[in-house]
Coordinates of C-alpha atoms in Angstrom, one line a residue:
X1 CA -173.0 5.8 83.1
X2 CA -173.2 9.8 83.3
X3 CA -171.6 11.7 86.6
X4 CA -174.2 12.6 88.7
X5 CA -171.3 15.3 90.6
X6 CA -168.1 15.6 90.5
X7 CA -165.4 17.5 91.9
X8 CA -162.2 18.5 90.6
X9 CA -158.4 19.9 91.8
X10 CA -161.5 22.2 94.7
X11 CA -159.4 24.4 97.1
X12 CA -161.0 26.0 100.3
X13 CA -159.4 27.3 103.5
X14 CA -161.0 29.0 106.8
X15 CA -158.8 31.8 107.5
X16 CA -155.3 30.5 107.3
X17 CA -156.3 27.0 107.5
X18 CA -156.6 24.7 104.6
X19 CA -160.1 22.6 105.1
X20 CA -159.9 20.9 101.3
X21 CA -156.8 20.3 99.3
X22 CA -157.3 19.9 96.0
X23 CA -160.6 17.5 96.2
X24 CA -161.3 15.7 92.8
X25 CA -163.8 12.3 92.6
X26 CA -166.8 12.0 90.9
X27 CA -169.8 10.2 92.0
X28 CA -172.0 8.2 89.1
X29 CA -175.9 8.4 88.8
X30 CA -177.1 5.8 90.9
X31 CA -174.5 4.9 93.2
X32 CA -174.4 5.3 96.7
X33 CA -171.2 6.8 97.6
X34 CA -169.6 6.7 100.9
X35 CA -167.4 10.0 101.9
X36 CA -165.2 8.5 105.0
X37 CA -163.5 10.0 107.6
X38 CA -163.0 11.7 111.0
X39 CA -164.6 14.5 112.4
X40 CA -162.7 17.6 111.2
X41 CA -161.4 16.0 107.8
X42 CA -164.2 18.0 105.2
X43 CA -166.8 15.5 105.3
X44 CA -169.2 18.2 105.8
X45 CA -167.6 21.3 104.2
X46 CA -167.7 19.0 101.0
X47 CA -171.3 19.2 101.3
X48 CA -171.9 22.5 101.6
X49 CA -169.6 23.3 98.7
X50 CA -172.1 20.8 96.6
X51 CA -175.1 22.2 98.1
X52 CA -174.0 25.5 97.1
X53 CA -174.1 26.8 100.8
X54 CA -170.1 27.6 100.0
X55 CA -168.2 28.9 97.6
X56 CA -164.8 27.1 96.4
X57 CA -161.7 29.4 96.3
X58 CA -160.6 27.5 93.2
X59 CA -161.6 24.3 91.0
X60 CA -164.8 22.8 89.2
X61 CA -167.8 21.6 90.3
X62 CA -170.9 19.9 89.0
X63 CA -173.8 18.9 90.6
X64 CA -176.6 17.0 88.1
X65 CA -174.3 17.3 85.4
X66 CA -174.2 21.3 85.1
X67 CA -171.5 23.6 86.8
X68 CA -172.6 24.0 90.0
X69 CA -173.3 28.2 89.1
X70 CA -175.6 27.0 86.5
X71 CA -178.5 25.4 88.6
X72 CA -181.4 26.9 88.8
X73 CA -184.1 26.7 91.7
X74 CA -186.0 23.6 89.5
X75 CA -182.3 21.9 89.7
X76 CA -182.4 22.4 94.0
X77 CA -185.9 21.1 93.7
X78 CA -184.4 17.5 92.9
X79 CA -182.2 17.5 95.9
X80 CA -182.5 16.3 99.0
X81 CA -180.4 17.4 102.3
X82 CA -179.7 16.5 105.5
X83 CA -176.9 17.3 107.7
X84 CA -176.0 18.7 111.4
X85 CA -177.6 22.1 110.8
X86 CA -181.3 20.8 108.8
X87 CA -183.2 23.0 111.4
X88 CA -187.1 21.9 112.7
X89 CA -189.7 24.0 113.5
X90 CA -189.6 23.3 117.1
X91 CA -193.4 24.7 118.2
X92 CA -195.0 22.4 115.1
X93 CA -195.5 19.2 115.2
X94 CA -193.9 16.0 113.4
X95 CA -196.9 16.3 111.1
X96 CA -197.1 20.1 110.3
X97 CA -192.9 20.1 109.4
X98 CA -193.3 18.1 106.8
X99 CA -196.8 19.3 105.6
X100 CA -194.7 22.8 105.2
X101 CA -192.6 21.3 103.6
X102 CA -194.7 19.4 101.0
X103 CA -197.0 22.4 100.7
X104 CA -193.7 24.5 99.3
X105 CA -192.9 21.3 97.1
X106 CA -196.4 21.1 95.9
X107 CA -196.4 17.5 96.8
X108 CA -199.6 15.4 98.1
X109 CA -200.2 14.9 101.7
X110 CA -200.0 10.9 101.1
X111 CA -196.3 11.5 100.4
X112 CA -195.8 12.6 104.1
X113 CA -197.9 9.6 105.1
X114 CA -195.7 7.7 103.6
X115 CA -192.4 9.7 104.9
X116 CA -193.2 9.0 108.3
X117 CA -194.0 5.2 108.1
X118 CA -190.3 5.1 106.3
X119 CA -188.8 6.6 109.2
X120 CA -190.9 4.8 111.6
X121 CA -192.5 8.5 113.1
X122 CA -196.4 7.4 112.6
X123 CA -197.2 7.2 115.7
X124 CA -195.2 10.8 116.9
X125 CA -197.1 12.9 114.0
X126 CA -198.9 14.6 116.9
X127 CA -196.1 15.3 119.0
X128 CA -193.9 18.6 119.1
X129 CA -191.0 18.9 117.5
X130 CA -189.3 20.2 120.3
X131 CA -190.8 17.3 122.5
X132 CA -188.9 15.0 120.1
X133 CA -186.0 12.9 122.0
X134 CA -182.6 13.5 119.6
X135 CA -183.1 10.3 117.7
X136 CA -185.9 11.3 116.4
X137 CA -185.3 14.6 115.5
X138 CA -182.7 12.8 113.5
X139 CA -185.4 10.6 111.9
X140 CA -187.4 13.8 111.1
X141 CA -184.8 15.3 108.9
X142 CA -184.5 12.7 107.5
X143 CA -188.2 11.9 106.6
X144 CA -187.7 15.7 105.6
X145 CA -184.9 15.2 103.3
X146 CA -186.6 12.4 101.2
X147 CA -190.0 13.7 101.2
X148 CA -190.0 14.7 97.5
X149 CA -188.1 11.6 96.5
X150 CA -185.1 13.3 95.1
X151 CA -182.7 12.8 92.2
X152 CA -179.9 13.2 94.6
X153 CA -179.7 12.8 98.1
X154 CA -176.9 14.2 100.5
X155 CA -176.8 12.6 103.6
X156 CA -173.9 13.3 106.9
X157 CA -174.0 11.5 109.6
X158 CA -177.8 10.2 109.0
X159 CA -178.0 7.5 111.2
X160 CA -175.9 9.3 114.4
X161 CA -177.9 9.0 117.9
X162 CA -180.1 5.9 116.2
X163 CA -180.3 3.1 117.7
X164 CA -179.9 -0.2 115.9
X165 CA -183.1 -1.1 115.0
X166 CA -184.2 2.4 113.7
X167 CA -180.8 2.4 111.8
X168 CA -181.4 -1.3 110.5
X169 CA -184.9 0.6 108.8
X170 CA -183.5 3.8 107.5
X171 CA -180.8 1.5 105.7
X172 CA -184.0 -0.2 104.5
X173 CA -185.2 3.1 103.0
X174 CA -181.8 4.2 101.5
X175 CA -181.9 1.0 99.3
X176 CA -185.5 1.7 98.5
X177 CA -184.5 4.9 97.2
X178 CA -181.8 4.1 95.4
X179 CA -183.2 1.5 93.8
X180 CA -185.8 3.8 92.5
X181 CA -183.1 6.2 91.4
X182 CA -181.6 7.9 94.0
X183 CA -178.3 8.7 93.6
X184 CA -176.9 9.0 97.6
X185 CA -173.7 10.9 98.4
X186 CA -173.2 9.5 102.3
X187 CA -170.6 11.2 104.6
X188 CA -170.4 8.7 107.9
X189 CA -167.3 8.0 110.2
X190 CA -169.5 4.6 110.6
X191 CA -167.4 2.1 108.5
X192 CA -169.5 -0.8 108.8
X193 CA -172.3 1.3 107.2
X194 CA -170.5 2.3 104.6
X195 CA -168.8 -1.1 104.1
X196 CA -172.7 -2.5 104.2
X197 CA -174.6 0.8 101.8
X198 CA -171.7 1.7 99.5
X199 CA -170.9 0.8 95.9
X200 CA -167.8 2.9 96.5
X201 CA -166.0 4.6 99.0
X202 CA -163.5 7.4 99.3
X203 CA -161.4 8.1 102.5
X204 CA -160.6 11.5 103.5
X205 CA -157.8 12.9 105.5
X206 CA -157.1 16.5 106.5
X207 CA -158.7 17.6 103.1
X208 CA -157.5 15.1 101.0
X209 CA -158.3 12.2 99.7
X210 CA -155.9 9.3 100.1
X211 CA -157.7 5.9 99.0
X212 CA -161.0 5.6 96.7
X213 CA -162.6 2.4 95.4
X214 CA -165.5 -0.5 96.4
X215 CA -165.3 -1.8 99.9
X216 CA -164.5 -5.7 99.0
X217 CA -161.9 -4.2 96.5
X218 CA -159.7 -2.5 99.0
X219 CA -160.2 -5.1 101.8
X220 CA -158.2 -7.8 99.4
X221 CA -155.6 -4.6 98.3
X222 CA -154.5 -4.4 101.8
X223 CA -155.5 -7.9 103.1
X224 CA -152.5 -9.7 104.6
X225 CA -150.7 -12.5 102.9
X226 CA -152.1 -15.2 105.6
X227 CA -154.7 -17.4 105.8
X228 CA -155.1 -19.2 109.1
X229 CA -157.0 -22.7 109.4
X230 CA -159.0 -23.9 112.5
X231 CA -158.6 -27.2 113.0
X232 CA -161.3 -29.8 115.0
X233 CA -158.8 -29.7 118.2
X234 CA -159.2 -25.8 118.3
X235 CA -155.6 -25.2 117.1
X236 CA -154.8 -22.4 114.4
X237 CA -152.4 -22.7 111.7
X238 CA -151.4 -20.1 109.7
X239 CA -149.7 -20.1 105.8
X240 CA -149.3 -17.6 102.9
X241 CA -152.0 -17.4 100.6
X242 CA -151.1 -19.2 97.6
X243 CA -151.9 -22.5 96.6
X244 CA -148.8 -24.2 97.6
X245 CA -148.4 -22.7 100.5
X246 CA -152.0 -24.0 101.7
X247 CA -151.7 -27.2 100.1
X248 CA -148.8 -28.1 102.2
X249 CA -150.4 -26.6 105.4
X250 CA -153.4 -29.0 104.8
X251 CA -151.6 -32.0 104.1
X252 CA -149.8 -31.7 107.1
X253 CA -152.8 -31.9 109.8
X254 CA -153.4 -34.8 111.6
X255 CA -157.5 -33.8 112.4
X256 CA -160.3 -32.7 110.3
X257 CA -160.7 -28.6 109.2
X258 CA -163.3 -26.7 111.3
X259 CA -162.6 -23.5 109.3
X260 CA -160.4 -21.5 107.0
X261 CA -160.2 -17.3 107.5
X262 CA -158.2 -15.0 105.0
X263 CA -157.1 -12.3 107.0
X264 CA -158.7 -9.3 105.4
X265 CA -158.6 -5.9 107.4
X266 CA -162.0 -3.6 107.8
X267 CA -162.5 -0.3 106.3
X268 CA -161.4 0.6 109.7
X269 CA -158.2 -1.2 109.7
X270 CA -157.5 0.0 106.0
X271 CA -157.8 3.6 107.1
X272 CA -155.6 3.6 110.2
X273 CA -152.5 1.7 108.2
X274 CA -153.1 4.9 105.9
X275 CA -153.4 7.8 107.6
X276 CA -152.1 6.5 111.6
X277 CA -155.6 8.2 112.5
X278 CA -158.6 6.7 114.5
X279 CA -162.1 7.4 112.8
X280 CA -163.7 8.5 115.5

């Protein structure tokens, strides 16, 4: 499978303070990739630096599988953004943003049809922008963003201010698109999205990143060695996690198993025991 972007040994600072320290992943075509961590950690300078909206003081980048100075404006037109400053035209309405905006693309008026239903904004196509409550401002930019079905999708913080039912429907549409090709590149401090969209996940830290791989992969690396069994009296007993150590646990109970739990940690968990620092 080809790299759909990548980043390698990228160095930026903001005055005299470092914002990325030597960055390097790569994301593969059709994989939604979760970019994890706390506010301040260069979730969202990463973005601009792929987007093109900053420049890099030193290392490679490629976006689409060209250096990132290489792409030309029919590269941008397979991209999709959305992130804290994806502006609305406040005095249009729900309806007329994305007609712009499809009008530019040279796309079909069904496609914003369609766009609005995703993010569940039918029946607001009338209303101003600037009447809009923050949620779905959110869902706007977002119905923005995905309007011209993209080949790559950069999303921060999509589903912040949702609530869970219009978050529960926006995950709905992120697996439609990627299951028509999207390749998504998700920055969240949300780890139970990420644990529930992402193929893989990287965790950032003051620039850096200090754990990469698929959610259920890291959750065994750092699981406990314990395993604790519920027994029909409501008592818990815990062992180690290997066979003998069970076996014996088991054959020692005097009442029938109710349940048996391996104690594996959250994304949450994993990246407090690596970096001491609370996500959000």
């Amino acid at each position: 499978m080809e790299h759909c972007l990548s980043m390698g040994e990228v160095f930026i600072s903001f005055g005299d303070r470092p914002a990325l320290q030597g960055l390097s992943f790569d994301v593969q075509e059709g994989e939604i990739f979760g970019f994890l961590g706390p506010s301040g950690a260069g979730k969202t300078t990463t973005i601009k630096l792929l987007t093109k909206q900053l420049r890099a003081a030193s290392g490679e980048i490629e976006v689409l599988g060209r250096d990132i100075g290489a792409l030309s404006m029919a590269d941008f037109d397979q991209i999709g953004v959305l992130t804290d400053s994806s502006g609305l035209y406040e005095r249009l309405s729900v309806w007329e943003n994305l007609a712009l905006f499809a009008d530019l693309k040279g796309l079909p008026s069904s496609q914003v049809e369609d766009a609005l239903k995703a993010v569940g904004l039918s029946d607001e196509k009338k209303k101003k922008a600037k009447a809009l409550s923050r949620g779905m401002k959110q869902r706007l930019m977002l119905a923005r963003a995905v309007l011209h079905k993209p080949k790559l999708l950069f999303l921060d913080e999509p589903t912040a201010a949702l609530d869970p039912a219009t978050t529960a429907s926006i995950h709905k549409l992120l697996f439609s698109l990627n299951r028509e090709g999207t390749t998504i590149f998700l920055t969240t401090h949300d780890m139970m999205e990420a644990d529930k969209l992402c193929g893989r996940v990287a965790f950032l830290d003051k620039g850096r990143i200090v754990e990469l791989g698929q959610p259920a992969s890291l959750k065994l690396k750092y699981a406990h060695d314990q395993v604790d069994i519920l027994t029909a009296d409501g008592q818990t007993h815990s062992c180690k996690k290997s066979a003998a150590s069970i076996k014996a646990c088991l054959d020692g109970l005097s009442c029938g198993v109710s349940a048996i739990h391996s104690k594996e940690p959250t994304l949450e968990d994993i990246f407090l025991s690596l970096t001491g620092r609370e996500l959000s």
